[in-house]
Amino acid sequence: MFDTFTYRFLHFRRPTLTPSSLPSLPQGIERFFVDTPGGQIEVLHGKPSKQARHGATPLFFVHGGMGGAWVWLEYLSFFASRGIPCYAVSMRGHGSSWHPSYLRMVYFTTKRMLADDVVAAIKWVQKRHDGREVVYIGHSSGGGLGQYILSAPEFGHVKVNGLVLAGAVPGFGSLGVYINWWRLDPWFSFRMIFHGWHPNSPLSHPVLTRRVFFGEQLPGSYLMKFQQRASRYESFLWPLGMMSRFVKPENLLPRITSWGANKVQGIMVLGGEIDKIMTIPVMEKLANTYRESYTGLVAQKKIEGDDRDGVKKLLGDGGKDTVGQGVRCCYVPGAGHHLQNDVTWEIGAQKLLAFYEQL
């Protein structure tokens, strides 16, 4: 227990990033940098290993707290091997993007600033694909950020072809999620005090990271590499800005462009079956929130759709998947919160592929 009271994995200085110090990438993955007013942000691209699908909609992956574009490497390789264009962004302070100082990142970086980074990368990807709208896949707080962008009036120019919320912070607020976390780790508050309120304190040891993010089957070697690649520090204002309701579904749904009378599901909620913080009840409530709004907007003819079939069971691994009323809700068996990195990640990738192909 007290082994987790350590400073070994905590940092207070930004990393030194030079071309020679950037982490190597798997074969088929290339790195770009996008200019923003603050500095350059990293975008990883999965180069199709076979002929790219003509006119294919690009996938756009967004990480959550203390992550980076690197958390999507498995998915980038998976989709690139199928000829699907795919990209992953690292927001400021993450991955190989520019890093604000500790104080600036932790106490003065807002979710709006991080959203600006994401939108800059979306525009860059769209420019590479003749203006084609992306499918936005956001994990954890990155999923929360996607809902915020598509709901906020200041980002009214941003539209997407589809929205995937992978273990995502729910737009109705994440207070319950953090209560789940506190219950999972009874020493949460004491450790935060011991670490001087360092934002990485709850994940400051591989034991804690496994407990919150993964199942017990993840190899220790992978876990250690994950721990070492995590961001050095994180914004407090990002999660605090999502504690209470921050999304209006009636604003978000019309900014998904794939709706139509052909029963397309424009939203996918993808959860880890053994996720201990974004639990199945949280994900079900998130899916139902958008299903209720979809039904209302279809009835008001504000979006085109068909909800007459209601919600039905969907065949798939785990037996918990459902589809209907604009939302496909699926779970990855044996996966924790970081479903894209846990041992059964490929099941989740297959379910995402099925969602992509029905758009």
Short mmCIF file of C-alpha atoms in Angstrom, two decimals:
data_model
loop_
_atom_site.label_atom_id
_atom_site.label_comp_id
_atom_site.label_asym_id
_atom_site.label_seq_id
_atom_site.Cartn_x
_atom_site.Cartn_y
_atom_site.Cartn_z
CA MET A 1 0.00 0.00 0.00
CA PHE A 2 2.63 2.54 1.06
CA ASP A 3 4.74 1.62 -1.99
CA THR A 4 2.42 3.92 -3.94
CA PHE A 5 3.52 6.89 -1.82
CA THR A 6 6.48 7.69 -4.06
CA TYR A 7 7.74 10.51 -6.24
CA ARG A 8 9.51 8.16 -8.65
CA PHE A 9 7.02 8.70 -11.48
CA LEU A 10 6.21 12.37 -10.82
CA HIS A 11 7.79 15.29 -12.67
CA PHE A 12 7.67 19.04 -12.26
CA ARG A 13 9.65 20.08 -15.35
CA ARG A 14 8.63 19.92 -18.97
CA PRO A 15 10.44 17.32 -21.12
CA THR A 16 13.25 18.33 -23.45
CA LEU A 17 12.00 17.57 -26.95
CA THR A 18 14.45 17.50 -29.83
CA PRO A 19 14.19 15.66 -33.16
CA SER A 20 16.60 13.01 -31.88
CA SER A 21 14.75 12.52 -28.58
CA LEU A 22 11.26 11.91 -30.01
CA PRO A 23 9.93 8.41 -29.31
CA SER A 24 10.28 6.00 -32.20
CA LEU A 25 7.12 4.92 -33.99
CA PRO A 26 5.96 1.53 -35.25
CA GLN A 27 6.31 0.77 -38.92
CA GLY A 28 3.59 2.46 -40.94
CA ILE A 29 3.06 5.35 -38.49
CA GLU A 30 4.38 8.81 -39.33
CA ARG A 31 4.56 12.00 -37.27
CA PHE A 32 3.55 15.50 -38.32
CA PHE A 33 3.46 18.80 -36.45
CA VAL A 34 0.67 21.34 -36.79
CA ASP A 35 1.34 25.00 -36.05
CA THR A 36 -0.90 26.67 -33.45
CA PRO A 37 -0.60 30.08 -31.74
CA GLY A 38 0.96 28.43 -28.68
CA GLY A 39 3.34 26.08 -30.45
CA GLN A 40 3.46 22.93 -32.54
CA ILE A 41 1.16 20.02 -31.75
CA GLU A 42 1.83 16.43 -32.75
CA VAL A 43 -0.39 14.47 -35.14
CA LEU A 44 0.32 10.80 -35.83
CA HIS A 45 -0.85 9.31 -39.12
CA GLY A 46 -1.40 5.67 -39.88
CA LYS A 47 -0.24 5.23 -43.47
CA PRO A 48 -2.50 2.72 -45.26
CA SER A 49 -0.51 -0.45 -45.85
CA LYS A 50 -2.71 -1.29 -48.81
CA GLN A 51 -4.50 0.90 -51.32
CA ALA A 52 -6.48 3.52 -49.41
CA ARG A 53 -10.23 3.35 -49.77
CA HIS A 54 -11.24 5.92 -52.36
CA GLY A 55 -12.98 8.89 -50.75
CA ALA A 56 -12.83 7.26 -47.32
CA THR A 57 -13.82 9.34 -44.30
CA PRO A 58 -10.80 9.89 -42.03
CA LEU A 59 -10.81 8.72 -38.43
CA PHE A 60 -9.61 11.28 -35.90
CA PHE A 61 -8.52 9.98 -32.47
CA VAL A 62 -8.25 12.15 -29.34
CA HIS A 63 -6.60 11.02 -26.10
CA GLY A 64 -7.71 11.62 -22.53
CA GLY A 65 -5.93 12.90 -19.46
CA MET A 66 -2.22 12.09 -19.15
CA GLY A 67 -2.29 10.37 -22.52
CA GLY A 68 -1.15 11.39 -25.98
CA ALA A 69 -1.51 10.35 -29.60
CA TRP A 70 0.60 7.29 -28.66
CA VAL A 71 -2.32 5.66 -26.78
CA TRP A 72 -3.92 5.07 -30.19
CA LEU A 73 -0.98 3.33 -31.87
CA GLU A 74 -2.68 -0.07 -31.90
CA TYR A 75 -5.82 1.39 -33.44
CA LEU A 76 -3.88 3.44 -36.00
CA SER A 77 -2.10 0.30 -37.20
CA PHE A 78 -5.37 -1.67 -37.25
CA PHE A 79 -7.27 0.82 -39.40
CA ALA A 80 -4.34 1.74 -41.64
CA SER A 81 -3.95 -1.94 -42.51
CA ARG A 82 -7.53 -1.82 -43.82
CA GLY A 83 -6.93 1.18 -46.04
CA ILE A 84 -8.74 3.65 -43.78
CA PRO A 85 -7.10 7.06 -43.25
CA CYS A 86 -6.56 7.65 -39.54
CA TYR A 87 -4.93 10.29 -37.35
CA ALA A 88 -4.31 10.89 -33.65
CA VAL A 89 -3.53 14.23 -32.02
CA SER A 90 -1.50 15.12 -28.93
CA MET A 91 -2.81 18.26 -27.28
CA ARG A 92 -0.39 20.73 -25.68
CA GLY A 93 1.42 19.22 -22.71
CA HIS A 94 0.98 15.69 -24.09
CA GLY A 95 2.97 13.36 -26.29
CA SER A 96 5.51 15.17 -28.45
CA SER A 97 3.55 18.43 -28.63
CA TRP A 98 4.79 21.66 -27.09
CA HIS A 99 4.69 21.68 -23.30
CA PRO A 100 3.67 24.60 -21.10
CA SER A 101 5.48 24.92 -17.78
CA TYR A 102 4.15 22.99 -14.77
CA LEU A 103 2.29 25.96 -13.27
CA ARG A 104 0.90 27.12 -16.60
CA MET A 105 -0.35 23.66 -17.55
CA VAL A 106 -1.72 22.59 -14.17
CA TYR A 107 -3.43 25.79 -13.07
CA PHE A 108 -3.99 27.93 -16.18
CA THR A 109 -4.77 25.57 -19.08
CA THR A 110 -8.52 25.34 -19.68
CA LYS A 111 -10.62 22.88 -21.62
CA ARG A 112 -11.24 25.66 -24.16
CA MET A 113 -7.48 25.93 -24.82
CA LEU A 114 -7.21 22.18 -25.31
CA ALA A 115 -10.29 22.25 -27.54
CA ASP A 116 -8.54 24.86 -29.69
CA ASP A 117 -5.67 22.39 -30.20
CA VAL A 118 -8.08 19.65 -31.23
CA VAL A 119 -9.95 21.90 -33.65
CA ALA A 120 -6.67 23.05 -35.23
CA ALA A 121 -5.73 19.41 -35.85
CA ILE A 122 -9.21 18.59 -37.24
CA LYS A 123 -8.89 21.46 -39.73
CA TRP A 124 -5.43 20.22 -40.73
CA VAL A 125 -6.76 16.71 -41.37
CA GLN A 126 -9.76 18.03 -43.29
CA LYS A 127 -7.46 20.07 -45.52
CA ARG A 128 -5.52 16.89 -46.37
CA HIS A 129 -8.81 15.19 -47.32
CA ASP A 130 -10.47 17.86 -49.45
CA GLY A 131 -12.59 19.20 -46.60
CA ARG A 132 -14.14 15.83 -45.73
CA GLU A 133 -15.54 15.71 -42.20
CA VAL A 134 -13.87 13.30 -39.79
CA VAL A 135 -15.23 10.63 -37.52
CA TYR A 136 -14.23 11.89 -34.07
CA ILE A 137 -13.14 9.18 -31.60
CA GLY A 138 -12.49 10.57 -28.13
CA HIS A 139 -11.30 8.61 -25.12
CA SER A 140 -12.11 9.62 -21.53
CA SER A 141 -11.67 13.40 -21.17
CA GLY A 142 -10.95 13.53 -24.91
CA GLY A 143 -14.46 12.19 -25.45
CA GLY A 144 -15.76 14.85 -23.11
CA LEU A 145 -13.85 17.44 -25.13
CA GLY A 146 -15.48 16.22 -28.35
CA GLN A 147 -18.95 16.64 -26.85
CA TYR A 148 -17.99 20.11 -25.64
CA ILE A 149 -16.69 21.16 -29.08
CA LEU A 150 -19.82 19.91 -30.86
CA SER A 151 -22.13 21.57 -28.33
CA ALA A 152 -20.45 24.93 -27.75
CA PRO A 153 -21.61 27.88 -29.92
CA GLU A 154 -18.03 29.15 -30.29
CA PHE A 155 -17.17 26.00 -32.25
CA GLY A 156 -20.31 26.09 -34.37
CA HIS A 157 -18.26 25.72 -37.55
CA VAL A 158 -17.05 22.25 -36.51
CA LYS A 159 -19.06 19.30 -37.78
CA VAL A 160 -18.24 15.60 -37.84
CA ASN A 161 -19.42 12.61 -39.83
CA GLY A 162 -19.74 10.49 -36.68
CA LEU A 163 -18.92 10.63 -32.98
CA VAL A 164 -17.40 7.79 -30.93
CA LEU A 165 -17.30 8.19 -27.15
CA ALA A 166 -14.80 5.62 -25.86
CA GLY A 167 -14.93 5.39 -22.08
CA ALA A 168 -15.80 9.06 -22.39
CA VAL A 169 -16.50 11.64 -19.73
CA PRO A 170 -20.30 12.01 -19.96
CA GLY A 171 -21.69 15.33 -21.10
CA PHE A 172 -24.05 15.34 -18.12
CA GLY A 173 -21.06 15.70 -15.79
CA SER A 174 -18.31 13.53 -14.33
CA LEU A 175 -18.76 13.98 -10.59
CA GLY A 176 -20.04 10.41 -10.27
CA VAL A 177 -17.02 9.15 -12.18
CA TYR A 178 -14.62 10.70 -9.68
CA ILE A 179 -16.67 9.34 -6.81
CA ASN A 180 -16.08 5.90 -8.38
CA TRP A 181 -12.36 6.69 -8.44
CA TRP A 182 -12.26 7.79 -4.81
CA ARG A 183 -14.06 4.59 -3.79
CA LEU A 184 -11.53 2.57 -5.77
CA ASP A 185 -8.58 4.23 -4.04
CA PRO A 186 -9.24 5.00 -0.34
CA TRP A 187 -5.83 6.71 -0.06
CA PHE A 188 -6.60 9.07 -2.96
CA SER A 189 -6.83 12.25 -0.87
CA PHE A 190 -3.96 11.42 1.48
CA ARG A 191 -1.69 10.67 -1.48
CA MET A 192 -2.64 13.95 -3.17
CA ILE A 193 -1.58 15.83 -0.04
CA PHE A 194 1.66 13.82 0.17
CA HIS A 195 2.41 14.69 -3.46
CA GLY A 196 1.75 18.40 -2.99
CA TRP A 197 -1.43 18.22 -5.13
CA HIS A 198 0.47 17.02 -8.17
CA PRO A 199 -2.24 16.20 -10.75
CA ASN A 200 -0.66 12.83 -11.59
CA SER A 201 -0.82 11.66 -7.98
CA PRO A 202 -3.79 9.28 -8.55
CA LEU A 203 -1.72 7.49 -11.24
CA SER A 204 1.73 7.91 -9.70
CA HIS A 205 2.59 4.20 -9.53
CA PRO A 206 1.99 1.23 -11.89
CA VAL A 207 -0.15 -0.43 -9.19
CA LEU A 208 -2.51 2.56 -9.27
CA THR A 209 -2.48 2.79 -13.05
CA ARG A 210 -3.43 -0.88 -13.44
CA ARG A 211 -6.16 -0.57 -10.82
CA VAL A 212 -7.83 2.37 -12.55
CA PHE A 213 -7.04 1.84 -16.25
CA PHE A 214 -6.57 -1.88 -16.93
CA GLY A 215 -7.52 -5.44 -16.12
CA GLU A 216 -5.22 -7.91 -14.40
CA GLN A 217 -4.22 -9.65 -17.66
CA LEU A 218 -2.18 -6.74 -19.04
CA PRO A 219 1.53 -7.71 -19.09
CA GLY A 220 3.68 -5.85 -16.58
CA SER A 221 6.14 -4.85 -19.30
CA TYR A 222 3.41 -3.06 -21.28
CA LEU A 223 2.14 -1.40 -18.10
CA MET A 224 5.60 -0.03 -17.29
CA LYS A 225 6.04 1.40 -20.79
CA PHE A 226 2.62 3.00 -20.49
CA GLN A 227 3.55 4.50 -17.12
CA GLN A 228 6.77 5.96 -18.47
CA ARG A 229 5.05 7.55 -21.49
CA ALA A 230 2.26 9.22 -19.52
CA SER A 231 2.30 13.01 -19.54
CA ARG A 232 4.47 14.59 -16.86
CA TYR A 233 1.62 16.68 -15.49
CA GLU A 234 -1.95 17.51 -16.37
CA SER A 235 -4.40 20.40 -16.38
CA PHE A 236 -6.70 20.63 -13.35
CA LEU A 237 -9.11 22.93 -15.18
CA TRP A 238 -9.81 20.36 -17.92
CA PRO A 239 -11.57 17.81 -15.67
CA LEU A 240 -12.95 20.50 -13.35
CA GLY A 241 -14.66 22.05 -16.36
CA MET A 242 -16.53 18.78 -16.90
CA MET A 243 -17.67 18.00 -13.36
CA SER A 244 -21.21 19.29 -13.92
CA ARG A 245 -23.32 19.28 -17.08
CA PHE A 246 -21.37 20.91 -19.91
CA VAL A 247 -23.16 19.64 -23.04
CA LYS A 248 -26.56 20.28 -24.59
CA PRO A 249 -27.41 17.19 -26.67
CA GLU A 250 -29.89 19.19 -28.75
CA ASN A 251 -26.97 21.38 -29.89
CA LEU A 252 -24.58 18.49 -30.50
CA LEU A 253 -26.68 16.09 -32.58
CA PRO A 254 -27.38 18.46 -35.53
CA ARG A 255 -23.61 18.86 -35.98
CA ILE A 256 -23.26 15.18 -36.90
CA THR A 257 -23.70 15.03 -40.67
CA SER A 258 -24.41 11.33 -41.24
CA TRP A 259 -28.04 11.33 -40.08
CA GLY A 260 -30.59 10.20 -42.63
CA ALA A 261 -33.64 8.06 -43.22
CA ASN A 262 -31.47 4.95 -43.69
CA LYS A 263 -31.27 4.30 -39.92
CA VAL A 264 -27.65 5.36 -39.56
CA GLN A 265 -26.34 5.44 -36.01
CA GLY A 266 -24.31 8.65 -35.82
CA ILE A 267 -23.01 8.11 -32.28
CA MET A 268 -21.18 5.17 -30.79
CA VAL A 269 -20.67 4.73 -27.06
CA LEU A 270 -17.82 2.26 -26.55
CA GLY A 271 -17.02 1.08 -23.03
CA GLY A 272 -14.69 -1.35 -21.32
CA GLU A 273 -16.63 -4.18 -19.74
CA ILE A 274 -14.55 -4.00 -16.54
CA ASP A 275 -14.00 -0.22 -16.52
CA LYS A 276 -14.11 0.76 -12.85
CA ILE A 277 -14.62 4.50 -13.29
CA MET A 278 -16.63 4.92 -16.52
CA THR A 279 -18.74 1.96 -15.50
CA ILE A 280 -21.43 0.25 -17.57
CA PRO A 281 -24.21 2.22 -15.79
CA VAL A 282 -22.41 5.48 -16.64
CA MET A 283 -22.04 4.46 -20.30
CA GLU A 284 -25.67 3.30 -20.49
CA LYS A 285 -26.85 6.62 -19.10
CA LEU A 286 -24.68 8.43 -21.65
CA ALA A 287 -26.13 6.37 -24.53
CA ASN A 288 -29.70 6.91 -23.29
CA THR A 289 -29.12 10.67 -22.97
CA TYR A 290 -28.36 10.91 -26.68
CA ARG A 291 -31.09 8.43 -27.64
CA GLU A 292 -33.72 10.53 -25.89
CA SER A 293 -32.47 13.70 -27.56
CA TYR A 294 -32.33 11.98 -30.96
CA THR A 295 -35.95 10.85 -30.64
CA GLY A 296 -37.05 14.36 -29.74
CA LEU A 297 -35.12 16.03 -32.57
CA VAL A 298 -36.42 13.52 -35.14
CA ALA A 299 -39.99 14.18 -33.97
CA GLN A 300 -39.36 17.94 -34.32
CA LYS A 301 -37.80 17.35 -37.77
CA LYS A 302 -34.60 19.09 -36.67
CA ILE A 303 -32.57 16.10 -37.83
CA GLU A 304 -33.46 13.41 -40.34
CA GLY A 305 -33.73 9.93 -38.87
CA ASP A 306 -35.87 6.92 -38.07
CA ASP A 307 -36.43 5.71 -34.52
CA ARG A 308 -39.47 3.49 -35.09
CA ASP A 309 -37.58 0.26 -34.37
CA GLY A 310 -36.55 1.42 -30.90
CA VAL A 311 -33.48 -0.08 -29.24
CA LYS A 312 -32.50 -3.64 -30.09
CA LYS A 313 -29.82 -6.12 -29.11
CA LEU A 314 -26.78 -6.15 -31.35
CA LEU A 315 -24.83 -9.34 -31.94
CA GLY A 316 -21.24 -9.07 -30.74
CA ASP A 317 -18.61 -10.29 -28.30
CA GLY A 318 -19.78 -9.94 -24.71
CA GLY A 319 -23.52 -9.98 -25.42
CA LYS A 320 -24.15 -6.49 -24.01
CA ASP A 321 -24.32 -4.42 -27.20
CA THR A 322 -27.41 -2.49 -28.32
CA VAL A 323 -28.34 -0.35 -31.30
CA GLY A 324 -31.12 2.09 -32.08
CA GLN A 325 -32.39 5.65 -31.80
CA GLY A 326 -29.23 7.05 -33.34
CA VAL A 327 -26.79 5.38 -30.94
CA ARG A 328 -24.76 2.18 -31.06
CA CYS A 329 -23.67 1.18 -27.53
CA CYS A 330 -20.98 -1.51 -27.33
CA TYR A 331 -18.60 -2.98 -24.76
CA VAL A 332 -15.17 -4.56 -25.00
CA PRO A 333 -15.04 -7.79 -22.95
CA GLY A 334 -12.16 -7.99 -20.49
CA ALA A 335 -11.10 -4.37 -21.06
CA GLY A 336 -10.70 -1.68 -18.45
CA HIS A 337 -10.88 2.08 -18.91
CA HIS A 338 -8.04 2.17 -21.46
CA LEU A 339 -9.95 -0.18 -23.72
CA GLN A 340 -7.76 0.75 -26.70
CA ASN A 341 -4.65 -0.49 -24.88
CA ASP A 342 -5.91 -3.41 -22.80
CA VAL A 343 -5.36 -7.00 -23.92
CA THR A 344 -8.70 -7.29 -25.76
CA TRP A 345 -8.27 -4.00 -27.63
CA GLU A 346 -8.79 -5.63 -31.03
CA ILE A 347 -12.40 -6.55 -30.16
CA GLY A 348 -13.07 -2.87 -29.61
CA ALA A 349 -11.35 -1.98 -32.88
CA GLN A 350 -13.57 -4.48 -34.73
CA LYS A 351 -16.69 -2.97 -33.18
CA LEU A 352 -15.51 0.52 -34.12
CA LEU A 353 -14.91 -0.72 -37.68
CA ALA A 354 -18.48 -2.02 -37.86
CA PHE A 355 -19.77 1.37 -36.70
CA TYR A 356 -17.59 3.16 -39.26
CA GLU A 357 -18.82 0.98 -42.12
CA GLN A 358 -22.50 1.68 -41.41
CA LEU A 359 -22.07 5.46 -41.54
#
